[in-house]
mmCIF file of N, CA and C in Angstrom:
data_model
loop_
_atom_site.group_PDB
_atom_site.id
_atom_site.type_symbol
_atom_site.label_atom_id
_atom_site.label_comp_id
_atom_site.label_asym_id
_atom_site.label_seq_id
_atom_site.Cartn_x
_atom_site.Cartn_y
_atom_site.Cartn_z
ATOM 1 N N MET A 1 9.451 -11.366 -50.181
ATOM 2 C CA MET A 1 9.653 -12.051 -51.454
ATOM 3 C C MET A 1 9.734 -10.977 -52.578
ATOM 4 N N ASN A 2 10.697 -11.158 -53.447
ATOM 5 C CA ASN A 2 10.881 -10.244 -54.571
ATOM 6 C C ASN A 2 10.216 -10.845 -55.791
ATOM 7 N N THR A 3 9.411 -10.050 -56.513
ATOM 8 C CA THR A 3 8.750 -10.555 -57.702
ATOM 9 C C THR A 3 9.121 -9.691 -58.929
ATOM 10 N N PRO A 4 9.678 -10.327 -59.962
ATOM 11 C CA PRO A 4 9.939 -9.567 -61.169
ATOM 12 C C PRO A 4 8.672 -9.075 -61.874
ATOM 13 N N ILE A 5 8.765 -7.919 -62.550
ATOM 14 C CA ILE A 5 7.692 -7.406 -63.295
ATOM 15 C C ILE A 5 7.981 -7.638 -64.756
ATOM 16 N N LYS A 6 7.005 -8.186 -65.469
ATOM 17 C CA LYS A 6 7.174 -8.431 -66.885
ATOM 18 C C LYS A 6 5.908 -8.024 -67.572
ATOM 19 N N THR A 7 6.075 -7.085 -68.553
ATOM 20 C CA THR A 7 4.922 -6.650 -69.367
ATOM 21 C C THR A 7 5.365 -6.449 -70.855
ATOM 22 N N ASN A 8 4.450 -6.756 -71.769
ATOM 23 C CA ASN A 8 4.668 -6.519 -73.158
ATOM 24 C C ASN A 8 4.406 -5.017 -73.551
ATOM 25 N N SER A 9 3.904 -4.271 -72.591
ATOM 26 C CA SER A 9 3.600 -2.855 -72.809
ATOM 27 C C SER A 9 4.831 -1.967 -72.663
ATOM 28 N N ALA A 10 5.973 -2.519 -72.267
ATOM 29 C CA ALA A 10 7.212 -1.793 -72.222
ATOM 30 C C ALA A 10 8.263 -2.619 -72.888
ATOM 31 N N PRO A 11 9.351 -2.050 -73.306
ATOM 32 C CA PRO A 11 10.439 -2.838 -74.007
ATOM 33 C C PRO A 11 10.994 -3.943 -73.090
ATOM 34 N N ALA A 12 11.290 -5.045 -73.682
ATOM 35 C CA ALA A 12 11.912 -6.192 -72.953
ATOM 36 C C ALA A 12 13.315 -5.728 -72.551
ATOM 37 N N ALA A 13 13.762 -6.320 -71.459
ATOM 38 C CA ALA A 13 15.135 -6.040 -70.976
ATOM 39 C C ALA A 13 16.157 -6.389 -72.055
ATOM 40 N N ILE A 14 17.155 -5.599 -72.219
ATOM 41 C CA ILE A 14 18.205 -5.897 -73.239
ATOM 42 C C ILE A 14 19.476 -6.468 -72.585
ATOM 43 N N GLY A 15 19.305 -7.022 -71.411
ATOM 44 C CA GLY A 15 20.409 -7.620 -70.644
ATOM 45 C C GLY A 15 19.863 -8.496 -69.541
ATOM 46 N N PRO A 16 20.780 -8.902 -68.672
ATOM 47 C CA PRO A 16 20.343 -9.797 -67.556
ATOM 48 C C PRO A 16 19.680 -9.025 -66.348
ATOM 49 N N TYR A 17 18.531 -8.472 -66.631
ATOM 50 C CA TYR A 17 17.814 -7.713 -65.590
ATOM 51 C C TYR A 17 16.342 -7.792 -65.886
ATOM 52 N N SER A 18 15.504 -7.437 -64.939
ATOM 53 C CA SER A 18 14.058 -7.369 -65.063
ATOM 54 C C SER A 18 13.635 -5.972 -65.423
ATOM 55 N N GLN A 19 12.419 -5.827 -66.003
ATOM 56 C CA GLN A 19 11.861 -4.549 -66.291
ATOM 57 C C GLN A 19 11.569 -3.798 -64.985
ATOM 58 N N GLY A 20 11.361 -4.504 -63.917
ATOM 59 C CA GLY A 20 11.168 -3.961 -62.677
ATOM 60 C C GLY A 20 11.079 -5.061 -61.598
ATOM 61 N N MET A 21 10.989 -4.671 -60.301
ATOM 62 C CA MET A 21 10.884 -5.597 -59.235
ATOM 63 C C MET A 21 9.870 -5.116 -58.263
ATOM 64 N N ILE A 22 9.084 -5.982 -57.693
ATOM 65 C CA ILE A 22 8.192 -5.664 -56.544
ATOM 66 C C ILE A 22 8.857 -6.292 -55.330
ATOM 67 N N CYS A 23 9.120 -5.504 -54.363
ATOM 68 C CA CYS A 23 9.752 -5.934 -53.145
ATOM 69 C C CYS A 23 8.899 -5.442 -51.969
ATOM 70 N N GLY A 24 8.041 -6.327 -51.444
ATOM 71 C CA GLY A 24 7.031 -5.926 -50.446
ATOM 72 C C GLY A 24 6.077 -4.982 -51.138
ATOM 73 N N ASN A 25 5.956 -3.784 -50.570
ATOM 74 C CA ASN A 25 5.022 -2.793 -51.213
ATOM 75 C C ASN A 25 5.770 -1.777 -52.079
ATOM 76 N N LEU A 26 7.048 -1.995 -52.295
ATOM 77 C CA LEU A 26 7.794 -1.086 -53.137
ATOM 78 C C LEU A 26 7.953 -1.637 -54.555
ATOM 79 N N ILE A 27 7.873 -0.766 -55.528
ATOM 80 C CA ILE A 27 8.098 -1.101 -56.938
ATOM 81 C C ILE A 27 9.288 -0.372 -57.406
ATOM 82 N N TYR A 28 10.215 -1.049 -57.964
ATOM 83 C CA TYR A 28 11.401 -0.455 -58.575
ATOM 84 C C TYR A 28 11.414 -0.758 -60.078
ATOM 85 N N THR A 29 11.427 0.284 -60.918
ATOM 86 C CA THR A 29 11.524 0.043 -62.324
ATOM 87 C C THR A 29 12.986 0.094 -62.716
ATOM 88 N N SER A 30 13.362 -0.673 -63.699
ATOM 89 C CA SER A 30 14.663 -0.502 -64.358
ATOM 90 C C SER A 30 14.580 0.784 -65.129
ATOM 91 N N GLY A 31 15.736 1.275 -65.525
ATOM 92 C CA GLY A 31 15.763 2.491 -66.379
ATOM 93 C C GLY A 31 14.997 2.181 -67.660
ATOM 94 N N GLN A 32 14.095 3.029 -68.038
ATOM 95 C CA GLN A 32 13.299 2.803 -69.275
ATOM 96 C C GLN A 32 13.761 3.785 -70.339
ATOM 97 N N ILE A 33 14.338 3.222 -71.382
ATOM 98 C CA ILE A 33 14.714 4.024 -72.531
ATOM 99 C C ILE A 33 13.576 4.148 -73.480
ATOM 100 N N PRO A 34 13.655 5.060 -74.418
ATOM 101 C CA PRO A 34 12.474 5.424 -75.257
ATOM 102 C C PRO A 34 12.259 4.518 -76.443
ATOM 103 N N VAL A 35 12.327 3.190 -76.216
ATOM 104 C CA VAL A 35 12.010 2.255 -77.297
ATOM 105 C C VAL A 35 10.493 1.931 -77.256
ATOM 106 N N ASN A 36 9.871 2.093 -78.394
ATOM 107 C CA ASN A 36 8.426 1.704 -78.533
ATOM 108 C C ASN A 36 8.342 0.204 -78.493
ATOM 109 N N PRO A 37 7.620 -0.355 -77.516
ATOM 110 C CA PRO A 37 7.592 -1.806 -77.439
ATOM 111 C C PRO A 37 6.813 -2.461 -78.584
ATOM 112 N N ALA A 38 6.004 -1.740 -79.267
ATOM 113 C CA ALA A 38 5.204 -2.316 -80.368
ATOM 114 C C ALA A 38 6.071 -2.558 -81.569
ATOM 115 N N ASP A 39 7.006 -1.647 -81.849
ATOM 116 C CA ASP A 39 7.773 -1.811 -83.163
ATOM 117 C C ASP A 39 9.292 -1.630 -82.958
ATOM 118 N N GLY A 40 9.771 -1.336 -81.791
ATOM 119 C CA GLY A 40 11.222 -1.140 -81.572
ATOM 120 C C GLY A 40 11.711 0.191 -82.001
ATOM 121 N N SER A 41 10.890 1.062 -82.418
ATOM 122 C CA SER A 41 11.342 2.393 -82.943
ATOM 123 C C SER A 41 11.727 3.363 -81.757
ATOM 124 N N VAL A 42 12.538 4.363 -82.094
ATOM 125 C CA VAL A 42 12.934 5.353 -81.151
ATOM 126 C C VAL A 42 12.754 6.699 -81.821
ATOM 127 N N GLY A 43 12.035 7.618 -81.158
ATOM 128 C CA GLY A 43 11.767 8.948 -81.715
ATOM 129 C C GLY A 43 13.086 9.705 -81.954
ATOM 130 N N ALA A 44 13.032 10.718 -82.778
ATOM 131 C CA ALA A 44 14.220 11.476 -83.075
ATOM 132 C C ALA A 44 14.540 12.613 -82.080
ATOM 133 N N THR A 45 13.447 13.185 -81.530
ATOM 134 C CA THR A 45 13.608 14.391 -80.640
ATOM 135 C C THR A 45 13.581 14.028 -79.170
ATOM 136 N N ILE A 46 14.105 14.924 -78.367
ATOM 137 C CA ILE A 46 14.091 14.697 -76.923
ATOM 138 C C ILE A 46 12.666 14.659 -76.428
ATOM 139 N N ALA A 47 11.769 15.410 -76.967
ATOM 140 C CA ALA A 47 10.380 15.401 -76.533
ATOM 141 C C ALA A 47 9.700 14.020 -76.826
ATOM 142 N N GLU A 48 9.934 13.492 -78.017
ATOM 143 C CA GLU A 48 9.379 12.183 -78.361
ATOM 144 C C GLU A 48 9.978 11.119 -77.452
ATOM 145 N N GLN A 49 11.289 11.193 -77.206
ATOM 146 C CA GLN A 49 11.959 10.224 -76.406
ATOM 147 C C GLN A 49 11.508 10.304 -74.916
ATOM 148 N N ALA A 50 11.392 11.489 -74.445
ATOM 149 C CA ALA A 50 10.918 11.639 -73.065
ATOM 150 C C ALA A 50 9.549 11.086 -72.869
ATOM 151 N N ARG A 51 8.677 11.366 -73.781
ATOM 152 C CA ARG A 51 7.290 10.874 -73.790
ATOM 153 C C ARG A 51 7.312 9.343 -73.770
ATOM 154 N N GLN A 52 8.071 8.722 -74.646
ATOM 155 C CA GLN A 52 8.109 7.261 -74.724
ATOM 156 C C GLN A 52 8.730 6.616 -73.472
ATOM 157 N N SER A 53 9.788 7.258 -72.964
ATOM 158 C CA SER A 53 10.374 6.721 -71.726
ATOM 159 C C SER A 53 9.333 6.755 -70.588
ATOM 160 N N LEU A 54 8.611 7.870 -70.523
ATOM 161 C CA LEU A 54 7.587 7.921 -69.406
ATOM 162 C C LEU A 54 6.477 6.932 -69.685
ATOM 163 N N GLU A 55 6.079 6.778 -70.910
ATOM 164 C CA GLU A 55 5.047 5.728 -71.195
ATOM 165 C C GLU A 55 5.546 4.335 -70.788
ATOM 166 N N ASN A 56 6.818 4.086 -70.965
ATOM 167 C CA ASN A 56 7.359 2.771 -70.571
ATOM 168 C C ASN A 56 7.467 2.655 -69.040
ATOM 169 N N VAL A 57 7.792 3.700 -68.380
ATOM 170 C CA VAL A 57 7.785 3.705 -66.882
ATOM 171 C C VAL A 57 6.355 3.448 -66.393
ATOM 172 N N LYS A 58 5.419 4.158 -67.001
ATOM 173 C CA LYS A 58 3.978 3.974 -66.675
ATOM 174 C C LYS A 58 3.557 2.530 -66.864
ATOM 175 N N ALA A 59 3.940 1.949 -67.961
ATOM 176 C CA ALA A 59 3.562 0.538 -68.238
ATOM 177 C C ALA A 59 4.093 -0.420 -67.211
ATOM 178 N N VAL A 60 5.327 -0.249 -66.794
ATOM 179 C CA VAL A 60 5.926 -1.120 -65.825
ATOM 180 C C VAL A 60 5.286 -0.926 -64.427
ATOM 181 N N VAL A 61 5.069 0.288 -64.033
ATOM 182 C CA VAL A 61 4.364 0.605 -62.773
ATOM 183 C C VAL A 61 2.970 0.030 -62.793
ATOM 184 N N GLU A 62 2.281 0.185 -63.877
ATOM 185 C CA GLU A 62 0.899 -0.352 -63.945
ATOM 186 C C GLU A 62 0.886 -1.870 -63.962
ATOM 187 N N ALA A 63 1.862 -2.502 -64.549
ATOM 188 C CA ALA A 63 1.957 -3.979 -64.538
ATOM 189 C C ALA A 63 2.140 -4.470 -63.148
ATOM 190 N N ALA A 64 2.713 -3.651 -62.281
ATOM 191 C CA ALA A 64 2.938 -3.994 -60.885
ATOM 192 C C ALA A 64 1.695 -3.728 -60.000
ATOM 193 N N GLY A 65 0.640 -3.130 -60.629
ATOM 194 C CA GLY A 65 -0.546 -2.890 -59.838
ATOM 195 C C GLY A 65 -0.622 -1.513 -59.230
ATOM 196 N N ALA A 66 0.117 -0.507 -59.714
ATOM 197 C CA ALA A 66 0.120 0.806 -59.218
ATOM 198 C C ALA A 66 -0.101 1.792 -60.349
ATOM 199 N N THR A 67 -0.027 3.093 -60.055
ATOM 200 C CA THR A 67 -0.159 4.148 -61.081
ATOM 201 C C THR A 67 0.951 5.120 -60.898
ATOM 202 N N LEU A 68 1.069 6.085 -61.822
ATOM 203 C CA LEU A 68 2.024 7.123 -61.713
ATOM 204 C C LEU A 68 1.851 7.969 -60.452
ATOM 205 N N ASN A 69 0.641 7.981 -59.969
ATOM 206 C CA ASN A 69 0.325 8.770 -58.707
ATOM 207 C C ASN A 69 1.026 8.090 -57.548
ATOM 208 N N ASP A 70 1.417 6.825 -57.635
ATOM 209 C CA ASP A 70 2.069 6.106 -56.577
ATOM 210 C C ASP A 70 3.591 6.223 -56.599
ATOM 211 N N VAL A 71 4.132 6.890 -57.639
ATOM 212 C CA VAL A 71 5.585 7.100 -57.778
ATOM 213 C C VAL A 71 6.056 8.102 -56.768
ATOM 214 N N VAL A 72 7.097 7.725 -56.011
ATOM 215 C CA VAL A 72 7.645 8.608 -54.975
ATOM 216 C C VAL A 72 9.011 9.169 -55.364
ATOM 217 N N LYS A 73 9.687 8.576 -56.325
ATOM 218 C CA LYS A 73 11.036 8.986 -56.703
ATOM 219 C C LYS A 73 11.311 8.616 -58.152
ATOM 220 N N THR A 74 11.924 9.496 -58.907
ATOM 221 C CA THR A 74 12.367 9.203 -60.283
ATOM 222 C C THR A 74 13.797 9.694 -60.387
ATOM 223 N N THR A 75 14.486 9.020 -61.337
ATOM 224 C CA THR A 75 15.827 9.506 -61.707
ATOM 225 C C THR A 75 15.781 9.625 -63.228
ATOM 226 N N VAL A 76 16.194 10.756 -63.753
ATOM 227 C CA VAL A 76 16.190 11.023 -65.128
ATOM 228 C C VAL A 76 17.642 11.201 -65.588
ATOM 229 N N PHE A 77 18.019 10.425 -66.622
ATOM 230 C CA PHE A 77 19.364 10.528 -67.178
ATOM 231 C C PHE A 77 19.191 11.119 -68.558
ATOM 232 N N ILE A 78 19.847 12.250 -68.825
ATOM 233 C CA ILE A 78 19.752 12.850 -70.136
ATOM 234 C C ILE A 78 21.092 13.063 -70.747
ATOM 235 N N LYS A 79 21.163 12.997 -72.053
ATOM 236 C CA LYS A 79 22.381 13.099 -72.798
ATOM 237 C C LYS A 79 22.917 14.537 -72.764
ATOM 238 N N ASP A 80 21.997 15.507 -72.720
ATOM 239 C CA ASP A 80 22.411 16.954 -72.805
ATOM 240 C C ASP A 80 21.547 17.745 -71.833
ATOM 241 N N MET A 81 22.195 18.372 -70.828
ATOM 242 C CA MET A 81 21.466 19.179 -69.875
ATOM 243 C C MET A 81 20.738 20.366 -70.510
ATOM 244 N N ALA A 82 21.088 20.741 -71.729
ATOM 245 C CA ALA A 82 20.386 21.772 -72.440
ATOM 246 C C ALA A 82 18.950 21.352 -72.768
ATOM 247 N N SER A 83 18.685 20.057 -72.639
ATOM 248 C CA SER A 83 17.285 19.578 -72.894
ATOM 249 C C SER A 83 16.404 19.595 -71.636
ATOM 250 N N PHE A 84 17.008 20.020 -70.529
ATOM 251 C CA PHE A 84 16.320 19.968 -69.229
ATOM 252 C C PHE A 84 14.907 20.603 -69.273
ATOM 253 N N ALA A 85 14.779 21.818 -69.789
ATOM 254 C CA ALA A 85 13.511 22.504 -69.815
ATOM 255 C C ALA A 85 12.488 21.765 -70.661
ATOM 256 N N GLU A 86 12.911 21.221 -71.816
ATOM 257 C CA GLU A 86 11.973 20.476 -72.697
ATOM 258 C C GLU A 86 11.524 19.200 -72.010
ATOM 259 N N VAL A 87 12.463 18.522 -71.335
ATOM 260 C CA VAL A 87 12.096 17.311 -70.641
ATOM 261 C C VAL A 87 11.098 17.608 -69.530
ATOM 262 N N ASN A 88 11.317 18.733 -68.841
ATOM 263 C CA ASN A 88 10.402 19.149 -67.767
ATOM 264 C C ASN A 88 8.986 19.365 -68.273
ATOM 265 N N GLU A 89 8.897 19.936 -69.413
ATOM 266 C CA GLU A 89 7.538 20.177 -70.015
ATOM 267 C C GLU A 89 6.796 18.858 -70.256
ATOM 268 N N ILE A 90 7.450 17.843 -70.771
ATOM 269 C CA ILE A 90 6.850 16.558 -71.005
ATOM 270 C C ILE A 90 6.584 15.849 -69.660
ATOM 271 N N TYR A 91 7.562 15.875 -68.752
ATOM 272 C CA TYR A 91 7.504 15.231 -67.427
ATOM 273 C C TYR A 91 6.252 15.786 -66.677
ATOM 274 N N ALA A 92 6.077 17.113 -66.773
ATOM 275 C CA ALA A 92 4.888 17.707 -66.080
ATOM 276 C C ALA A 92 3.543 17.221 -66.561
ATOM 277 N N THR A 93 3.484 16.710 -67.724
ATOM 278 C CA THR A 93 2.222 16.123 -68.210
ATOM 279 C C THR A 93 1.892 14.778 -67.632
ATOM 280 N N TYR A 94 2.921 14.097 -67.083
ATOM 281 C CA TYR A 94 2.791 12.793 -66.437
ATOM 282 C C TYR A 94 2.722 12.901 -64.928
ATOM 283 N N PHE A 95 3.429 13.826 -64.354
ATOM 284 C CA PHE A 95 3.489 14.048 -62.919
ATOM 285 C C PHE A 95 3.015 15.507 -62.655
ATOM 286 N N ASN A 96 1.750 15.696 -62.305
ATOM 287 C CA ASN A 96 1.258 17.047 -62.092
ATOM 288 C C ASN A 96 0.349 17.199 -60.908
ATOM 289 N N GLY A 97 0.375 16.238 -60.046
ATOM 290 C CA GLY A 97 -0.472 16.293 -58.813
ATOM 291 C C GLY A 97 0.155 17.159 -57.709
ATOM 292 N N PRO A 98 -0.592 17.250 -56.619
ATOM 293 C CA PRO A 98 -0.047 18.072 -55.568
ATOM 294 C C PRO A 98 1.177 17.412 -54.867
ATOM 295 N N ALA A 99 1.282 16.078 -54.964
ATOM 296 C CA ALA A 99 2.400 15.370 -54.316
ATOM 297 C C ALA A 99 3.337 14.893 -55.397
ATOM 298 N N LEU A 100 4.160 15.680 -55.941
ATOM 299 C CA LEU A 100 5.096 15.315 -56.998
ATOM 300 C C LEU A 100 6.214 14.444 -56.433
ATOM 301 N N PRO A 101 6.655 13.436 -57.225
ATOM 302 C CA PRO A 101 7.742 12.631 -56.765
ATOM 303 C C PRO A 101 9.051 13.383 -56.605
ATOM 304 N N ALA A 102 9.876 12.924 -55.679
ATOM 305 C CA ALA A 102 11.242 13.439 -55.596
ATOM 306 C C ALA A 102 11.917 13.047 -56.898
ATOM 307 N N ARG A 103 12.967 13.799 -57.293
ATOM 308 C CA ARG A 103 13.561 13.511 -58.563
ATOM 309 C C ARG A 103 15.018 13.963 -58.615
ATOM 310 N N SER A 104 15.802 13.185 -59.262
ATOM 311 C CA SER A 104 17.197 13.519 -59.639
ATOM 312 C C SER A 104 17.267 13.604 -61.156
ATOM 313 N N CYS A 105 18.052 14.503 -61.702
ATOM 314 C CA CYS A 105 18.276 14.526 -63.119
ATOM 315 C C CYS A 105 19.757 14.797 -63.357
ATOM 316 N N VAL A 106 20.371 13.869 -64.101
ATOM 317 C CA VAL A 106 21.812 13.972 -64.363
ATOM 318 C C VAL A 106 22.081 13.824 -65.840
ATOM 319 N N GLU A 107 23.093 14.578 -66.265
ATOM 320 C CA GLU A 107 23.609 14.467 -67.658
ATOM 321 C C GLU A 107 24.590 13.342 -67.683
ATOM 322 N N VAL A 108 24.469 12.478 -68.720
ATOM 323 C CA VAL A 108 25.370 11.370 -68.823
ATOM 324 C C VAL A 108 26.047 11.346 -70.180
ATOM 325 N N ALA A 109 27.157 10.693 -70.298
ATOM 326 C CA ALA A 109 27.892 10.684 -71.565
ATOM 327 C C ALA A 109 27.246 9.860 -72.647
ATOM 328 N N ARG A 110 26.668 8.695 -72.225
ATOM 329 C CA ARG A 110 26.117 7.852 -73.213
ATOM 330 C C ARG A 110 25.064 6.901 -72.609
ATOM 331 N N LEU A 111 24.015 6.596 -73.333
ATOM 332 C CA LEU A 111 22.981 5.720 -72.830
ATOM 333 C C LEU A 111 22.813 4.508 -73.795
ATOM 334 N N PRO A 112 22.215 3.435 -73.353
ATOM 335 C CA PRO A 112 22.026 2.307 -74.236
ATOM 336 C C PRO A 112 21.337 2.669 -75.520
ATOM 337 N N LYS A 113 21.776 2.096 -76.623
ATOM 338 C CA LYS A 113 21.241 2.373 -77.949
ATOM 339 C C LYS A 113 21.414 3.808 -78.384
ATOM 340 N N ASP A 114 22.274 4.546 -77.698
ATOM 341 C CA ASP A 114 22.553 5.961 -78.031
ATOM 342 C C ASP A 114 21.277 6.848 -77.954
ATOM 343 N N VAL A 115 20.364 6.478 -77.001
ATOM 344 C CA VAL A 115 19.156 7.324 -76.851
ATOM 345 C C VAL A 115 19.551 8.598 -76.129
ATOM 346 N N LEU A 116 18.574 9.510 -76.067
ATOM 347 C CA LEU A 116 18.807 10.832 -75.430
ATOM 348 C C LEU A 116 18.413 10.869 -73.961
ATOM 349 N N ILE A 117 17.612 9.855 -73.508
ATOM 350 C CA ILE A 117 17.040 9.872 -72.193
ATOM 351 C C ILE A 117 16.782 8.487 -71.633
ATOM 352 N N GLU A 118 16.838 8.351 -70.363
ATOM 353 C CA GLU A 118 16.450 7.120 -69.641
ATOM 354 C C GLU A 118 15.830 7.563 -68.328
ATOM 355 N N ILE A 119 14.779 6.874 -67.950
ATOM 356 C CA ILE A 119 14.049 7.273 -66.660
ATOM 357 C C ILE A 119 13.754 5.999 -65.892
ATOM 358 N N GLU A 120 14.057 6.069 -64.567
ATOM 359 C CA GLU A 120 13.670 4.975 -63.655
ATOM 360 C C GLU A 120 12.799 5.549 -62.537
ATOM 361 N N ALA A 121 12.078 4.649 -61.852
ATOM 362 C CA ALA A 121 11.115 5.123 -60.839
ATOM 363 C C ALA A 121 11.042 4.166 -59.671
ATOM 364 N N ILE A 122 10.609 4.698 -58.544
ATOM 365 C CA ILE A 122 10.266 3.920 -57.375
ATOM 366 C C ILE A 122 8.871 4.300 -57.007
ATOM 367 N N ALA A 123 8.019 3.333 -56.745
ATOM 368 C CA ALA A 123 6.616 3.610 -56.452
ATOM 369 C C ALA A 123 6.228 2.717 -55.225
ATOM 370 N N ILE A 124 5.173 3.120 -54.561
ATOM 371 C CA ILE A 124 4.643 2.351 -53.464
ATOM 372 C C ILE A 124 3.296 1.774 -53.888
ATOM 373 N N LYS A 125 3.145 0.475 -53.689
ATOM 374 C CA LYS A 125 1.951 -0.260 -54.024
ATOM 375 C C LYS A 125 1.051 -0.217 -52.796
ATOM 376 N N HIS A 126 -0.117 0.398 -52.911
ATOM 377 C CA HIS A 126 -1.053 0.511 -51.766
ATOM 378 C C HIS A 126 -2.031 -0.666 -51.758
#
């Protein structure tokens, strides 16, 4: 049975999709852009946006009953690969254990709301 994830701690979906899905013991988050769910604001810098995107991923994963330690794979979409090192610095503050998730990072031409970053994750619910 597939169960949609819904939380007020992450931005609401801006289209016909769920914030995430629980499928058995797997959790799939939709791509989380850096919109602050409290006020709809978006930070100006890549560091601010990376932090908010990761906070949103964390909120969806936690709403599904897991933690960031349960994340096994992430995909990071960034507007400019020149931001890679700065994104890594922020990312490392969220994922810093001995078992780091697998990850892909790709540069994209454009993201929803013209943000600089979007992050999605897959986690295992234990």
